PDB file of N, CA and C in Angstrom:
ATOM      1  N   UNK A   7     -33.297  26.537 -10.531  1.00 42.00           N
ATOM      2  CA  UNK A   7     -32.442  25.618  -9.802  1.00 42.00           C
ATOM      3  C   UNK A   7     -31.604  24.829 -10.808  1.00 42.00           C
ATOM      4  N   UNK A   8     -30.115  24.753 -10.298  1.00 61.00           N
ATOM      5  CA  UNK A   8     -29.529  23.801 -11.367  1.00 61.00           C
ATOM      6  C   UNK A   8     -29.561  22.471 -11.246  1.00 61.00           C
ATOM      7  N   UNK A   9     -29.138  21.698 -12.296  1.00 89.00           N
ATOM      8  CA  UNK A   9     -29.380  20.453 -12.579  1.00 89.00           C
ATOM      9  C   UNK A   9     -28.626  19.711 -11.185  1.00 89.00           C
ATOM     10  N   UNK A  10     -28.674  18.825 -10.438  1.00 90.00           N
ATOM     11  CA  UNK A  10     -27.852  18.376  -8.985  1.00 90.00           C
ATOM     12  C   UNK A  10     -27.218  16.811  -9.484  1.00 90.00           C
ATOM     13  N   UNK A  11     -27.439  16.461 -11.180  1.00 94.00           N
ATOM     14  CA  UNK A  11     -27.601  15.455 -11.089  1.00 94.00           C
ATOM     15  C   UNK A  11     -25.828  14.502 -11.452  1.00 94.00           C
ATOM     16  N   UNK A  12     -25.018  15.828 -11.967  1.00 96.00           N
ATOM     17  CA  UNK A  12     -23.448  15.477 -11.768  1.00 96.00           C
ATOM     18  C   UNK A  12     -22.960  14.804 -10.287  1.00 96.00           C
ATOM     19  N   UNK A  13     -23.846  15.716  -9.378  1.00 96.00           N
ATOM     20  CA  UNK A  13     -23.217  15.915  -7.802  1.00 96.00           C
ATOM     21  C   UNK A  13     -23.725  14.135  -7.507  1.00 96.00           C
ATOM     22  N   UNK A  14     -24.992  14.300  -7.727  1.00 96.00           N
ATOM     23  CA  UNK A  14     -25.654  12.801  -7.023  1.00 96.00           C
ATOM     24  C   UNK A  14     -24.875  11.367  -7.628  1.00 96.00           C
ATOM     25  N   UNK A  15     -24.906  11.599  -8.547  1.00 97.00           N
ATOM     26  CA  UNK A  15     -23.617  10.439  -9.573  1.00 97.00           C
ATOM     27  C   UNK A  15     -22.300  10.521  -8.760  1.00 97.00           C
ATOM     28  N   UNK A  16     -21.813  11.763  -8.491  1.00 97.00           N
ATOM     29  CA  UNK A  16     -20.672  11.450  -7.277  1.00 97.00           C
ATOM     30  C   UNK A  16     -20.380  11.372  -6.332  1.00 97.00           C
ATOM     31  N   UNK A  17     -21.826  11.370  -5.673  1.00 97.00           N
ATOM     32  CA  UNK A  17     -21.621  10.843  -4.338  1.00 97.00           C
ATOM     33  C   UNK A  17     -22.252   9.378  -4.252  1.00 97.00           C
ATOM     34  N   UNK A  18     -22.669   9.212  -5.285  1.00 97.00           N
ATOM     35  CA  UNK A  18     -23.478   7.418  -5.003  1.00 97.00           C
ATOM     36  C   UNK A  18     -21.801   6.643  -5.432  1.00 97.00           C
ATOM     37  N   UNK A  19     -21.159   6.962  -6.572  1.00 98.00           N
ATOM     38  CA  UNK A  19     -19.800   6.124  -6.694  1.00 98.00           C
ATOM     39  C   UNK A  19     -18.955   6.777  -5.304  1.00 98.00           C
ATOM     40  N   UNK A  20     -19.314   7.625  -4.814  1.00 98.00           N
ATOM     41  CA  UNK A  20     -17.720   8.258  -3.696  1.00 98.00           C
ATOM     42  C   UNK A  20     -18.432   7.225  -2.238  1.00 98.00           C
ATOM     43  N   UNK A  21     -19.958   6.927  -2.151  1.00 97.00           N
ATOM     44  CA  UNK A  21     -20.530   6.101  -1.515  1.00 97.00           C
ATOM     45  C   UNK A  21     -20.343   4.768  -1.533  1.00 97.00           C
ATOM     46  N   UNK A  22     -20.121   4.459  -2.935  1.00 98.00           N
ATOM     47  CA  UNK A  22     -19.475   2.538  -3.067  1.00 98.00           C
ATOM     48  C   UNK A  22     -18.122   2.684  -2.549  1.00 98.00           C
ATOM     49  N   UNK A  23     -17.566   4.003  -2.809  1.00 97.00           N
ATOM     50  CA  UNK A  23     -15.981   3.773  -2.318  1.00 97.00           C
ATOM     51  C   UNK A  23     -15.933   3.677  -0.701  1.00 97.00           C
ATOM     52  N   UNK A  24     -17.192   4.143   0.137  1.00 98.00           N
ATOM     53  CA  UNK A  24     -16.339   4.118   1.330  1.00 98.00           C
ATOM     54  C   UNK A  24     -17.214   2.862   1.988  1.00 98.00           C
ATOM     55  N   UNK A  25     -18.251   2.976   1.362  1.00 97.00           N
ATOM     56  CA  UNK A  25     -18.961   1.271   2.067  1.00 97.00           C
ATOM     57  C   UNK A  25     -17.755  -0.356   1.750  1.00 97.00           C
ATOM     58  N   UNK A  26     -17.506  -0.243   0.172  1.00 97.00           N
ATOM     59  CA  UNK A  26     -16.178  -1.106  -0.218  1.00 97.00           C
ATOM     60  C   UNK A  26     -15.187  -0.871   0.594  1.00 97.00           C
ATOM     61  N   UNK A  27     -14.262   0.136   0.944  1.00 97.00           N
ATOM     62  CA  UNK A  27     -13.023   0.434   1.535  1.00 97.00           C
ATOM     63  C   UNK A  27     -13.242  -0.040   2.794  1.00 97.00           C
ATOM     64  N   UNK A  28     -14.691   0.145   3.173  1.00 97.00           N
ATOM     65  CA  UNK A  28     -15.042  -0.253   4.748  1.00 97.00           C
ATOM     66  C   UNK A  28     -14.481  -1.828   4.835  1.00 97.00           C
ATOM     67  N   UNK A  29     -15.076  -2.257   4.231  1.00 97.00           N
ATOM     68  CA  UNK A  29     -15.468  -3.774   4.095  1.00 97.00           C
ATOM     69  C   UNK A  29     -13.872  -3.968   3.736  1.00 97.00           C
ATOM     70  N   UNK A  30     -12.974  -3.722   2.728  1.00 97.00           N
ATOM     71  CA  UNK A  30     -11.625  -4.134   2.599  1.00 97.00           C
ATOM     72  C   UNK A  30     -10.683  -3.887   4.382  1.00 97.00           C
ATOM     73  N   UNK A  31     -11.276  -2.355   4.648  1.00 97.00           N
ATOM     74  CA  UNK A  31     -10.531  -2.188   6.098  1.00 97.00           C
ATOM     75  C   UNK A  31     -10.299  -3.581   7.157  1.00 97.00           C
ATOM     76  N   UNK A  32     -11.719  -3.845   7.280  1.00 97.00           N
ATOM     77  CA  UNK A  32     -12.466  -5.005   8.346  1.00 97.00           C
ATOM     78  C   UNK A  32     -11.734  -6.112   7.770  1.00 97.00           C
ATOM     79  N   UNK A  33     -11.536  -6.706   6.338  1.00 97.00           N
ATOM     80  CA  UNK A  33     -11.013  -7.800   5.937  1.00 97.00           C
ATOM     81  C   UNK A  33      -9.590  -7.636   6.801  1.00 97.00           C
ATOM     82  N   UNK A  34      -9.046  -6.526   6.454  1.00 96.00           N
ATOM     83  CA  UNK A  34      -7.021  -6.331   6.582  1.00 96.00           C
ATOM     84  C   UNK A  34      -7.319  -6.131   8.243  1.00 96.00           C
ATOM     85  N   UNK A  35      -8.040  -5.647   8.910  1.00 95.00           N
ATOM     86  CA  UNK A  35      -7.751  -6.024  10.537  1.00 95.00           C
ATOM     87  C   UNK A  35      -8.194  -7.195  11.287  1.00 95.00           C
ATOM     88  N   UNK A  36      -9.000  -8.269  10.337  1.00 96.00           N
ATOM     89  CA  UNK A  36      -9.178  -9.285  11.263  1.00 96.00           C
ATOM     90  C   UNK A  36     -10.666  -9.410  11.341  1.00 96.00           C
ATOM     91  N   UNK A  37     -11.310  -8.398  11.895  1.00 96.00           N
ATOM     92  CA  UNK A  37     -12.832  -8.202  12.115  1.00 96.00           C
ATOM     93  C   UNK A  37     -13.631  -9.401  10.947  1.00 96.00           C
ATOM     94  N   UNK A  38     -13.314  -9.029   9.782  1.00 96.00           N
ATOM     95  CA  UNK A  38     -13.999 -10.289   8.935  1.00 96.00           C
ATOM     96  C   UNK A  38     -12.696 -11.279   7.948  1.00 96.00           C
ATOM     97  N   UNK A  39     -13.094 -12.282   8.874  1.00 95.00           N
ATOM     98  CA  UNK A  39     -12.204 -13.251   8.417  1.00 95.00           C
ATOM     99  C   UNK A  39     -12.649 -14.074   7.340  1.00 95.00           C
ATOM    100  N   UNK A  40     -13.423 -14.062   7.059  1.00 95.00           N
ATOM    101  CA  UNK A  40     -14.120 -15.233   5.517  1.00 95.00           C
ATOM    102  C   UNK A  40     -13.421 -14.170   4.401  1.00 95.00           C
ATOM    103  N   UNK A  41     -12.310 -14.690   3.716  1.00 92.00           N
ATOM    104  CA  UNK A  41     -12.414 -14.195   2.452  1.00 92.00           C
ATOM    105  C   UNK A  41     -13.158 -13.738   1.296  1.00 92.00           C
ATOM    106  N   UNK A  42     -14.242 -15.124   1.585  1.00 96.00           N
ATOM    107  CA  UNK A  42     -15.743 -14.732   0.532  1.00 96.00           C
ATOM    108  C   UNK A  42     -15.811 -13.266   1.028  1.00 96.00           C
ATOM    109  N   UNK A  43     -15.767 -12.244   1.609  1.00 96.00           N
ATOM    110  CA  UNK A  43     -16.126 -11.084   1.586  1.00 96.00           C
ATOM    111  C   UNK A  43     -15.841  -9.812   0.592  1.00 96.00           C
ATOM    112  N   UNK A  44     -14.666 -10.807  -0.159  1.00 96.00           N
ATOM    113  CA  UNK A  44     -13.632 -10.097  -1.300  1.00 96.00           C
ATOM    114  C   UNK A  44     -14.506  -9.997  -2.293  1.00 96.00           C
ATOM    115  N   UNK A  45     -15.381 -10.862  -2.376  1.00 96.00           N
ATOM    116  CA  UNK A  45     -16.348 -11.057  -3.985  1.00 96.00           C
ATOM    117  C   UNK A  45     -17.171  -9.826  -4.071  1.00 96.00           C
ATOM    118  N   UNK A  46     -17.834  -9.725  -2.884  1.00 96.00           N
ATOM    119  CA  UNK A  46     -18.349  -7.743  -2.954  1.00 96.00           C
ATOM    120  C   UNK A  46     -17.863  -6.794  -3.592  1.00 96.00           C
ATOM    121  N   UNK A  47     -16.939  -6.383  -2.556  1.00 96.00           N
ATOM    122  CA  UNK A  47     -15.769  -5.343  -3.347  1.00 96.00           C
ATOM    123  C   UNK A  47     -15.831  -5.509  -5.126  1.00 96.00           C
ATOM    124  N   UNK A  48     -15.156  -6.440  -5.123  1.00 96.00           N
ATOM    125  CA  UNK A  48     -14.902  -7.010  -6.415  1.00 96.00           C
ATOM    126  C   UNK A  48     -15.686  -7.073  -7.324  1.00 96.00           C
ATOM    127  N   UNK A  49     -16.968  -6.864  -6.769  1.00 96.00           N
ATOM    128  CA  UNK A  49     -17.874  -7.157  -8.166  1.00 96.00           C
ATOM    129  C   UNK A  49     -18.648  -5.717  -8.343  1.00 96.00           C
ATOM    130  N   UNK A  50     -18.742  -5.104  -6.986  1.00 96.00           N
ATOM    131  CA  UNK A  50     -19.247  -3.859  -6.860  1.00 96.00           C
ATOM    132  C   UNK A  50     -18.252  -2.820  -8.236  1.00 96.00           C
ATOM    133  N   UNK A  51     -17.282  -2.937  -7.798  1.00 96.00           N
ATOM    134  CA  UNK A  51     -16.153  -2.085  -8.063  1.00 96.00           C
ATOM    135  C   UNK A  51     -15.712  -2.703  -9.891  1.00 96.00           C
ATOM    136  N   UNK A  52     -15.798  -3.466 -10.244  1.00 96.00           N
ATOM    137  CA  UNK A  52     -16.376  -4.200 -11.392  1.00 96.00           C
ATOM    138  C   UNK A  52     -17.397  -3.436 -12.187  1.00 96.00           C
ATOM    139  N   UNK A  53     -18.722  -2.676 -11.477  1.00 96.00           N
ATOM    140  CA  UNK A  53     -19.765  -2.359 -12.197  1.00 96.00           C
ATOM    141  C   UNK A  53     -19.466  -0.814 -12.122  1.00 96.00           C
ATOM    142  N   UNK A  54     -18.775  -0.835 -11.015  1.00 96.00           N
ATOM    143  CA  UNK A  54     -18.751   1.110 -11.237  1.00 96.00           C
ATOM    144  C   UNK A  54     -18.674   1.592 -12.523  1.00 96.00           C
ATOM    145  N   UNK A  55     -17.437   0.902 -13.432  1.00 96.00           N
ATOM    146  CA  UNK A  55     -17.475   1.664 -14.862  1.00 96.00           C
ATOM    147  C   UNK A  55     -19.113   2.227 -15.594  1.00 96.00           C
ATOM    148  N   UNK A  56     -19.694   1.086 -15.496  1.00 97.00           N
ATOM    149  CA  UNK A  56     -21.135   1.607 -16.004  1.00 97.00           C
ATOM    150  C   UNK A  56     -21.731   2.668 -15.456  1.00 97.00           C
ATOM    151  N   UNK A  57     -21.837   2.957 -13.710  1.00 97.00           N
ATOM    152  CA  UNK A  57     -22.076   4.044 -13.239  1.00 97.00           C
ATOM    153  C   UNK A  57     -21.517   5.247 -14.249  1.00 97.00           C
ATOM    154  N   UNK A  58     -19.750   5.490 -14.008  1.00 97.00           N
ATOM    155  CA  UNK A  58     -19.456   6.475 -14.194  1.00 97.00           C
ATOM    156  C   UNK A  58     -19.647   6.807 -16.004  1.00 97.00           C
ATOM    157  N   UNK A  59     -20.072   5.595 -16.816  1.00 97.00           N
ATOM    158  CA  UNK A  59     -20.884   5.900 -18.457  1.00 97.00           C
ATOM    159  C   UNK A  59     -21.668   6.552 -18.169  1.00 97.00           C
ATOM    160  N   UNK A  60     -22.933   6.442 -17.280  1.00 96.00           N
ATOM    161  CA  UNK A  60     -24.301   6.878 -17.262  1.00 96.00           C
ATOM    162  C   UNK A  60     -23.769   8.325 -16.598  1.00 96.00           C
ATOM    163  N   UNK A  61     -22.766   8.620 -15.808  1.00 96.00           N
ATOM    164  CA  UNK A  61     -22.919  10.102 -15.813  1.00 96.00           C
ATOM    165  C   UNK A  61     -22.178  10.899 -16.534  1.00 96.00           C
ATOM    166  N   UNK A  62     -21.115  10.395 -17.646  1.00 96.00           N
ATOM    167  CA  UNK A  62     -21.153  11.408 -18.532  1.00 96.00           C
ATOM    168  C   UNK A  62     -22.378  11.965 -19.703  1.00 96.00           C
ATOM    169  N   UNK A  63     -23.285  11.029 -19.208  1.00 95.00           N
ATOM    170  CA  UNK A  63     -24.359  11.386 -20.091  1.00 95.00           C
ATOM    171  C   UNK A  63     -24.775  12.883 -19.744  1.00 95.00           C
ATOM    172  N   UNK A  64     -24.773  13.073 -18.420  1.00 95.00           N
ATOM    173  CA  UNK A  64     -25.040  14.612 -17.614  1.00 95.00           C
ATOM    174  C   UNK A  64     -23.819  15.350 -17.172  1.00 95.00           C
ATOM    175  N   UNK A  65     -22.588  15.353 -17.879  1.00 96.00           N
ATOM    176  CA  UNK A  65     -21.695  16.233 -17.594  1.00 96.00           C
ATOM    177  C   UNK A  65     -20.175  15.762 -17.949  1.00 96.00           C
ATOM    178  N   UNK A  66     -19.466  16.173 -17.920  1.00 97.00           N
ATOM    179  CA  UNK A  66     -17.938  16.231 -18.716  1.00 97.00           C
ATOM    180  C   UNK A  66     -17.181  14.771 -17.879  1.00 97.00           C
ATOM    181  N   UNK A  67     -16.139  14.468 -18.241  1.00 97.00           N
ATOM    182  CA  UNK A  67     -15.131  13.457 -18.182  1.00 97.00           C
ATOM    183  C   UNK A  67     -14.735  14.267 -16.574  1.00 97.00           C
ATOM    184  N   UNK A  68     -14.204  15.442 -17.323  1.00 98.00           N
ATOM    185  CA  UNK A  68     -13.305  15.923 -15.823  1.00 98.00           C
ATOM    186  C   UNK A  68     -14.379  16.119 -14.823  1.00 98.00           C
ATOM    187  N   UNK A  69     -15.135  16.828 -14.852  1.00 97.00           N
ATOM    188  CA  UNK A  69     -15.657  17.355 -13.915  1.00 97.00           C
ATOM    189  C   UNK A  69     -16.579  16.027 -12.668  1.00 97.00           C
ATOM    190  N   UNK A  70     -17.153  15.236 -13.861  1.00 97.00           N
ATOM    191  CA  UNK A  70     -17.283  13.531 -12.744  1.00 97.00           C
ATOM    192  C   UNK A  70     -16.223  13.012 -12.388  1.00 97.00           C
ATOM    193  N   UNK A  71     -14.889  13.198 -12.709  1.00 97.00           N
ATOM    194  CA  UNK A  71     -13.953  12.221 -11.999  1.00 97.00           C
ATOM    195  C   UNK A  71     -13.405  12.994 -10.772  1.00 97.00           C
ATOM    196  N   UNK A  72     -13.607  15.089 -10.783  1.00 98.00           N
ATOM    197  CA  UNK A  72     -13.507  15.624 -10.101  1.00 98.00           C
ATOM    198  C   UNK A  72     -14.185  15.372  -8.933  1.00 98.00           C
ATOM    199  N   UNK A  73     -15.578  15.424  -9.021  1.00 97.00           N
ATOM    200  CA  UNK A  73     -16.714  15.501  -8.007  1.00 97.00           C
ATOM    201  C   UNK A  73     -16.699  13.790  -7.738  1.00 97.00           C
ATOM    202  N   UNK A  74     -15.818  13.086  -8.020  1.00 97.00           N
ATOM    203  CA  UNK A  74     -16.487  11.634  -7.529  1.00 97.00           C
ATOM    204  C   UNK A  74     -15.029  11.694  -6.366  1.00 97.00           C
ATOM    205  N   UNK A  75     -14.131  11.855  -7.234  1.00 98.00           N
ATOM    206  CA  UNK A  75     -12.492  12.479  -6.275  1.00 98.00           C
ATOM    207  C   UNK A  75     -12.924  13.035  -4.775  1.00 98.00           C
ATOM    208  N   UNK A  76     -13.099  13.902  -5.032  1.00 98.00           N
ATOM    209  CA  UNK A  76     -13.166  15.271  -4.223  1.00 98.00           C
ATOM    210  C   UNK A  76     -14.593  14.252  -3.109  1.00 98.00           C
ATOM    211  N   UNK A  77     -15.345  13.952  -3.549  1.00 98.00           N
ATOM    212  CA  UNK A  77     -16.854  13.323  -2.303  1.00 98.00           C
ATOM    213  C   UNK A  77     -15.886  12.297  -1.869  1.00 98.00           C
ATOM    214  N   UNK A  78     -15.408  11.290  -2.556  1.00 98.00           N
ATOM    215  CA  UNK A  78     -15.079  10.108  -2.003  1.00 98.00           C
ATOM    216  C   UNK A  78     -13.575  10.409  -1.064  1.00 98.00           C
ATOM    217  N   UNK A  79     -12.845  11.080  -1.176  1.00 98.00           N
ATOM    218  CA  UNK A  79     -11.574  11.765  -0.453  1.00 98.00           C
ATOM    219  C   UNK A  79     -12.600  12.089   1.396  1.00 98.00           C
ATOM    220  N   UNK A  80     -13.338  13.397   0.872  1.00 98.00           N
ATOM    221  CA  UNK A  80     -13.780  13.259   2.046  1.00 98.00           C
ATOM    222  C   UNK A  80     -14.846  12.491   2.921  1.00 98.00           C
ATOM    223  N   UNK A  81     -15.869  11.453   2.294  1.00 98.00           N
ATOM    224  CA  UNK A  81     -16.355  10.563   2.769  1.00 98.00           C
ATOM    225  C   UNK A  81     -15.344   9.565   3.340  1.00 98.00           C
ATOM    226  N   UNK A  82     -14.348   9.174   2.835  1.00 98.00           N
ATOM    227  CA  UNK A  82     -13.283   7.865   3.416  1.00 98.00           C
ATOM    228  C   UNK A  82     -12.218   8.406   4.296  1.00 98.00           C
ATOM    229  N   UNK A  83     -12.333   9.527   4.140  1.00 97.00           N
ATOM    230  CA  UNK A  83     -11.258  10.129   5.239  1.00 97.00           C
ATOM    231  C   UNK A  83     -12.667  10.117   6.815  1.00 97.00           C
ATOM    232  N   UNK A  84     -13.620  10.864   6.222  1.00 97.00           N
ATOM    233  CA  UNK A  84     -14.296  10.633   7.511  1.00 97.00           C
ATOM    234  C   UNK A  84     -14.671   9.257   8.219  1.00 97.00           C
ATOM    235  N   UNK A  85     -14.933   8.532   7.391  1.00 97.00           N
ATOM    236  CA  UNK A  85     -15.293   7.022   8.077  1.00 97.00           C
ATOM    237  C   UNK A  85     -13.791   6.580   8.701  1.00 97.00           C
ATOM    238  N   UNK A  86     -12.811   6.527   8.077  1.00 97.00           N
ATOM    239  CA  UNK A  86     -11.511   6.295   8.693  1.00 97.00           C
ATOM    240  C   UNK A  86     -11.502   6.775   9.822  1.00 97.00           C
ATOM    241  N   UNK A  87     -11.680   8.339  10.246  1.00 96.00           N
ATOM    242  CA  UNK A  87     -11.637   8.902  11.062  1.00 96.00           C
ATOM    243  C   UNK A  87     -12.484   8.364  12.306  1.00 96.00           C
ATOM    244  N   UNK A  88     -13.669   8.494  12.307  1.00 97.00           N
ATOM    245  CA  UNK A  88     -14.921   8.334  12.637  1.00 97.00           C
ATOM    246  C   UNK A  88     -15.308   7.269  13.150  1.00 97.00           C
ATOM    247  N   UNK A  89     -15.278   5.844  11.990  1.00 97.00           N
ATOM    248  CA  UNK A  89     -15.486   5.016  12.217  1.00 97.00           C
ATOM    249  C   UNK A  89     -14.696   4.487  13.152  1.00 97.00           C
ATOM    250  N   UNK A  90     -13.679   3.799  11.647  1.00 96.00           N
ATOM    251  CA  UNK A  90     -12.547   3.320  12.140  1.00 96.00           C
ATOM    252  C   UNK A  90     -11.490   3.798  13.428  1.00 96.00           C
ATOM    253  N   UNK A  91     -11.639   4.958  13.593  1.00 95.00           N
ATOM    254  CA  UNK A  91     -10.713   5.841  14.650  1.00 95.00           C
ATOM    255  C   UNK A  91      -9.584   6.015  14.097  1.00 95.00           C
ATOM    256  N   UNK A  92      -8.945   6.286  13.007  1.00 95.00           N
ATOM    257  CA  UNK A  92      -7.946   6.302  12.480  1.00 95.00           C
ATOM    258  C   UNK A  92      -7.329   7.423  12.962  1.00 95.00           C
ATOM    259  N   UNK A  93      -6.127   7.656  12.886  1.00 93.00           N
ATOM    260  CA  UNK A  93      -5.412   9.160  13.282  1.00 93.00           C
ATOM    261  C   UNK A  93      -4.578   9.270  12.025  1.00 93.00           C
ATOM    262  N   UNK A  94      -4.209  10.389  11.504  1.00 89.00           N
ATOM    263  CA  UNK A  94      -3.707  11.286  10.352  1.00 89.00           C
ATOM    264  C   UNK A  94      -2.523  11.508  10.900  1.00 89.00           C
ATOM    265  N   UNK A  95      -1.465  10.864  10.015  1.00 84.00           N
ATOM    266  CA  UNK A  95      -0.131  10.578  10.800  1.00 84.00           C
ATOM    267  C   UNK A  95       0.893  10.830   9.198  1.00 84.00           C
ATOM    268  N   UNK A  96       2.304  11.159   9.181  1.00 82.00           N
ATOM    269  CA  UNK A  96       2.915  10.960   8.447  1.00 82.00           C
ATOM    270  C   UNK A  96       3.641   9.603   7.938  1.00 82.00           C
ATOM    271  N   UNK A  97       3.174   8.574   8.773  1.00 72.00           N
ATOM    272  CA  UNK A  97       3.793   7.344   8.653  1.00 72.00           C
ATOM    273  C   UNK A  97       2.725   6.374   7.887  1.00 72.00           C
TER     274      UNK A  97
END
């Protein structure tokens, strides 16, 4: 069995991206009105760099910024979708 441990590193950062993006969405429609909610994001997204150190320890530059790309594209497109109800529009 091969090592899974590139993949899991990009889906735990493609995972801060759509729990954060969530939380920025809800800020920009109203749903959460306390600004203090910004400090999350912000501090989360702050520490990612260290995440993405600890996984070049298990695999290349490209290939984690690939697999964190590529999970977090389709995790935030689905919650958009999903969650949020978003529709895929050219505008």
């Amino acid at each position: 069995m091969s090592d899974i441990s590139p993949f899991l590193y990009g889906l735990f950062m493609a995972t801060i991206d759509v729990f954060m993006l969530g939380i920025l969405k809800l800020i920009s429609t109203g749903a959460i009105q306390n600004m203090w909610w910004m400090v999350l994001p912000t501090c989360v997204y702050a520490f990612q760099p260290w995440i993405f150190l600890h996984s070049l320890r298990v695999e290349s530059m490209i290939v984690m910024n690939l697999l964190w790309d590529l999970i977090s594209d389709i995790l935030v497109t689905a919650n958009g979708l999903l969650y949020f109800k978003e529709k895929l529009s050219n505008t």
